[in-house]
PDB file of C-alpha atoms and ligand atoms in Angstrom:
ATOM      1  CA  MET A   8      -0.752   8.792  61.674  1.00  0.00           C
ATOM      2  CA  LYS A   9      -4.145   7.729  60.810  1.00  0.00           C
ATOM      3  CA  LYS A  10      -4.343   6.642  57.152  1.00  0.00           C
ATOM      4  CA  ARG A  11      -8.033   6.292  55.806  1.00  0.00           C
ATOM      5  CA  PHE A  12      -9.111   4.193  53.104  1.00  0.00           C
ATOM      6  CA  GLY A  13      -9.190   6.310  50.383  1.00  0.00           C
ATOM      7  CA  LYS A  14     -10.425   5.995  46.947  1.00  0.00           C
ATOM      8  CA  ARG A  15      -7.043   4.615  44.985  1.00  0.00           C
ATOM      9  CA  ASP A  16      -7.238   1.394  47.772  1.00  0.00           C
ATOM     10  CA  PHE A  17     -10.222   0.788  46.096  1.00  0.00           C
ATOM     11  CA  ILE A  18      -8.841   0.978  42.303  1.00  0.00           C
ATOM     12  CA  LEU A  19      -6.986  -1.122  43.564  1.00  0.00           C
ATOM     13  CA  ILE A  20      -9.033  -3.772  45.431  1.00  0.00           C
ATOM     14  CA  ALA A  21     -11.223  -3.101  42.110  1.00  0.00           C
ATOM     15  CA  VAL A  22      -7.853  -4.366  40.097  1.00  0.00           C
ATOM     16  CA  LEU A  23      -7.152  -7.184  41.661  1.00  0.00           C
ATOM     17  CA  LEU A  24     -11.031  -8.489  41.577  1.00  0.00           C
ATOM     18  CA  ALA A  25     -10.830  -8.040  38.200  1.00  0.00           C
ATOM     19  CA  ALA A  26      -7.505  -9.617  37.714  1.00  0.00           C
ATOM     20  CA  ALA A  27      -8.227 -12.549  39.787  1.00  0.00           C
ATOM     21  CA  PHE A  28     -11.486 -12.695  37.813  1.00  0.00           C
ATOM     22  CA  VAL A  29      -9.979 -12.851  33.943  1.00  0.00           C
ATOM     23  CA  ILE A  30      -7.727 -15.510  35.792  1.00  0.00           C
ATOM     24  CA  TRP A  31     -10.101 -17.462  37.132  1.00  0.00           C
ATOM     25  CA  LEU A  32     -12.118 -17.028  33.661  1.00  0.00           C
ATOM     26  CA  LEU A  33      -8.926 -18.405  32.323  1.00  0.00           C
ATOM     27  CA  ILE A  34      -8.782 -21.276  33.612  1.00  0.00           C
ATOM     28  CA  SER A  35     -12.215 -22.490  33.262  1.00  0.00           C
ATOM     29  CA  ARG A  36     -12.436 -21.960  30.209  1.00  0.00           C
ATOM     30  CA  THR A  37      -8.822 -24.829  29.827  1.00  0.00           C
ATOM     31  CA  LYS A  38     -11.198 -26.887  31.811  1.00  0.00           C
ATOM     32  CA  PHE A  39     -13.849 -26.527  29.130  1.00  0.00           C
ATOM     33  CA  ALA A  40     -11.274 -26.648  26.511  1.00  0.00           C
ATOM     34  CA  LYS A  41     -10.430 -30.237  28.020  1.00  0.00           C
ATOM     35  CA  GLY A  42     -13.900 -30.868  28.275  1.00  0.00           C
ATOM     36  CA  ALA A  43     -15.093 -33.786  25.987  1.00  0.00           C
ATOM     37  CA  SER A  44     -16.680 -33.173  22.285  1.00  0.00           C
ATOM     38  CA  ALA A  45     -19.090 -34.232  20.371  1.00  0.00           C
ATOM     39  CA  VAL A  46     -17.868 -35.753  17.254  1.00  0.00           C
ATOM     40  CA  VAL A  47     -19.859 -36.073  14.113  1.00  0.00           C
ATOM     41  CA  THR A  48     -18.491 -38.486  11.223  1.00  0.00           C
ATOM     42  CA  VAL A  49     -20.620 -38.796   8.024  1.00  0.00           C
ATOM     43  CA  ASP A  50     -20.205 -42.031   6.039  1.00  0.00           C
ATOM     44  CA  GLY A  51     -16.843 -42.411   7.672  1.00  0.00           C
ATOM     45  CA  ASP A  52     -15.274 -38.933   7.244  1.00  0.00           C
ATOM     46  CA  VAL A  53     -15.338 -36.680  10.487  1.00  0.00           C
ATOM     47  CA  TYR A  54     -18.142 -33.642   9.763  1.00  0.00           C
ATOM     48  CA  GLY A  55     -17.486 -31.859  12.930  1.00  0.00           C
ATOM     49  CA  THR A  56     -16.227 -31.467  16.219  1.00  0.00           C
ATOM     50  CA  TYR A  57     -18.802 -29.598  18.948  1.00  0.00           C
ATOM     51  CA  PRO A  58     -17.566 -28.633  22.292  1.00  0.00           C
ATOM     52  CA  LEU A  59     -20.260 -30.197  25.290  1.00  0.00           C
ATOM     53  CA  SER A  60     -19.852 -27.371  26.885  1.00  0.00           C
ATOM     54  CA  GLN A  61     -21.601 -24.641  24.284  1.00  0.00           C
ATOM     55  CA  ASN A  62     -25.226 -25.075  23.416  1.00  0.00           C
ATOM     56  CA  GLN A  63     -25.988 -25.479  19.733  1.00  0.00           C
ATOM     57  CA  GLU A  64     -27.821 -27.132  17.102  1.00  0.00           C
ATOM     58  CA  ILE A  65     -25.982 -28.068  14.452  1.00  0.00           C
ATOM     59  CA  PRO A  66     -27.792 -29.262  11.114  1.00  0.00           C
ATOM     60  CA  ILE A  67     -25.708 -32.634   9.698  1.00  0.00           C
ATOM     61  CA  MET A  68     -26.086 -31.800   6.032  1.00  0.00           C
ATOM     62  CA  LYS A  69     -25.284 -34.826   3.015  1.00  0.00           C
ATOM     63  CA  ASP A  70     -25.697 -33.578  -0.196  1.00  0.00           C
ATOM     64  CA  GLU A  71     -27.366 -30.880   0.758  1.00  0.00           C
ATOM     65  CA  LYS A  72     -30.113 -31.831   2.101  1.00  0.00           C
ATOM     66  CA  ARG A  73     -30.538 -32.018   5.465  1.00  0.00           C
ATOM     67  CA  THR A  74     -30.303 -35.137   7.227  1.00  0.00           C
ATOM     68  CA  ASN A  75     -30.047 -34.703  10.892  1.00  0.00           C
ATOM     69  CA  ILE A  76     -30.046 -32.313  13.409  1.00  0.00           C
ATOM     70  CA  LEU A  77     -27.898 -32.491  16.374  1.00  0.00           C
ATOM     71  CA  VAL A  78     -28.505 -30.288  19.305  1.00  0.00           C
ATOM     72  CA  ILE A  79     -26.055 -29.944  22.035  1.00  0.00           C
ATOM     73  CA  LYS A  80     -27.213 -29.016  25.286  1.00  0.00           C
ATOM     74  CA  ASN A  81     -26.478 -28.702  29.420  1.00  0.00           C
ATOM     75  CA  GLY A  82     -23.820 -31.042  28.200  1.00  0.00           C
ATOM     76  CA  LYS A  83     -24.941 -33.674  26.216  1.00  0.00           C
ATOM     77  CA  ALA A  84     -25.653 -34.556  22.664  1.00  0.00           C
ATOM     78  CA  ASP A  85     -28.792 -35.936  21.179  1.00  0.00           C
ATOM     79  CA  ILE A  86     -29.864 -35.943  17.398  1.00  0.00           C
ATOM     80  CA  THR A  87     -33.692 -34.086  17.752  1.00  0.00           C
ATOM     81  CA  GLU A  88     -34.375 -34.755  14.161  1.00  0.00           C
ATOM     82  CA  ALA A  89     -33.656 -37.123  11.251  1.00  0.00           C
ATOM     83  CA  ASP A  90     -34.950 -37.646   8.028  1.00  0.00           C
ATOM     84  CA  CYS A  91     -34.404 -41.945   8.023  1.00  0.00           C
ATOM     85  CA  PRO A  92     -37.125 -44.070   7.922  1.00  0.00           C
ATOM     86  CA  ASP A  93     -36.829 -46.246  11.299  1.00  0.00           C
ATOM     87  CA  ARG A  94     -35.854 -42.688  13.613  1.00  0.00           C
ATOM     88  CA  LEU A  95     -33.834 -44.963  16.048  1.00  0.00           C
ATOM     89  CA  CYS A  96     -31.081 -41.950  15.973  1.00  0.00           C
ATOM     90  CA  VAL A  97     -33.659 -39.747  17.655  1.00  0.00           C
ATOM     91  CA  HIS A  98     -35.216 -42.444  19.873  1.00  0.00           C
ATOM     92  CA  GLN A  99     -31.645 -42.584  21.806  1.00  0.00           C
ATOM     93  CA  LYS A 100     -30.696 -40.729  24.424  1.00  0.00           C
ATOM     94  CA  PRO A 101     -28.355 -38.109  25.009  1.00  0.00           C
ATOM     95  CA  ILE A 102     -24.948 -38.631  25.162  1.00  0.00           C
ATOM     96  CA  SER A 103     -22.251 -36.582  27.065  1.00  0.00           C
ATOM     97  CA  MET A 104     -19.353 -39.371  28.216  1.00  0.00           C
ATOM     98  CA  THR A 105     -16.782 -40.949  26.727  1.00  0.00           C
ATOM     99  CA  ASN A 106     -17.216 -43.480  24.152  1.00  0.00           C
ATOM    100  CA  GLU A 107     -20.952 -43.198  24.245  1.00  0.00           C
ATOM    101  CA  THR A 108     -22.578 -42.951  20.367  1.00  0.00           C
ATOM    102  CA  ILE A 109     -25.196 -42.221  18.478  1.00  0.00           C
ATOM    103  CA  VAL A 110     -25.940 -44.186  15.761  1.00  0.00           C
ATOM    104  CA  CYS A 111     -27.860 -43.144  12.573  1.00  0.00           C
ATOM    105  CA  LEU A 112     -27.723 -46.186   9.958  1.00  0.00           C
ATOM    106  CA  PRO A 113     -29.583 -45.348   6.833  1.00  0.00           C
ATOM    107  CA  ASN A 114     -28.000 -41.648   7.032  1.00  0.00           C
ATOM    108  CA  LYS A 115     -24.595 -43.082   8.361  1.00  0.00           C
ATOM    109  CA  VAL A 116     -24.282 -40.668  10.475  1.00  0.00           C
ATOM    110  CA  VAL A 117     -22.304 -41.206  14.036  1.00  0.00           C
ATOM    111  CA  VAL A 118     -21.889 -39.237  17.046  1.00  0.00           C
ATOM    112  CA  SER A 119     -19.913 -40.073  19.872  1.00  0.00           C
ATOM    113  CA  ILE A 120     -18.087 -38.418  22.299  1.00  0.00           C
ATOM    114  CA  GLU A 121     -14.243 -38.059  23.152  1.00  0.00           C
ATOM    115  CA  GLY A 122     -12.473 -36.716  25.870  1.00  0.00           C
ATOM    116  CA  SER A 123     -12.960 -36.688  29.477  1.00  0.00           C
ATOM    117  CA  THR A 124     -16.437 -35.758  31.039  1.00  0.00           C
ATOM    118  CA  GLU A 125     -14.750 -34.753  34.706  1.00  0.00           C
ATOM    119  CA  SER A 126     -17.350 -34.696  36.600  1.00  0.00           C
ATOM    120  CA  GLY A 127     -15.931 -30.850  37.586  1.00  0.00           C
ATOM    121  CA  ILE A 128     -18.101 -29.788  34.402  1.00  0.00           C
ATOM    122  CA  ASP A 129     -21.054 -30.141  36.577  1.00  0.00           C
ATOM    123  CA  SER A 130     -19.822 -27.911  39.450  1.00  0.00           C
ATOM    124  CA  ILE A 131     -17.971 -25.163  37.386  1.00  0.00           C
ATOM    125  CA  ALA A 132     -21.246 -25.044  35.044  1.00  0.00           C
ATOM    126  CA  LYS A 133     -23.426 -24.026  37.862  1.00  0.00           C
TER     127      LYS A 133
HETATM  128 ZN1   ZN B 228     -32.104 -41.939  11.876  1.00  0.00          ZN
END
């Protein structure tokens, strides 16, 4: 008896592939969740925590005034704009490794990286 490769087999394979994809997605998301985050503190208070895996632009406000703009791009955190007179924070290189910091002394803004930047993150992103 010859069994032909029928439509039902295709559906079964499609379902299995979809399930495998979902599982892979969950695993990679979990890994991202364990990845590094940029922690912003203003005047010693935590302003926010932002995962490096997500490209975004965060305006840092203080007293309804925008003091700095933190940009997270390609797994790195960088201050791209600031209203401080020295603009040292803007000139600092983007950070991505645990315990690296960008400090804006005049605005009392500190951006630090927490969590592990496994080398795996790059390979997941590709
Ligand atoms: Zn600054």
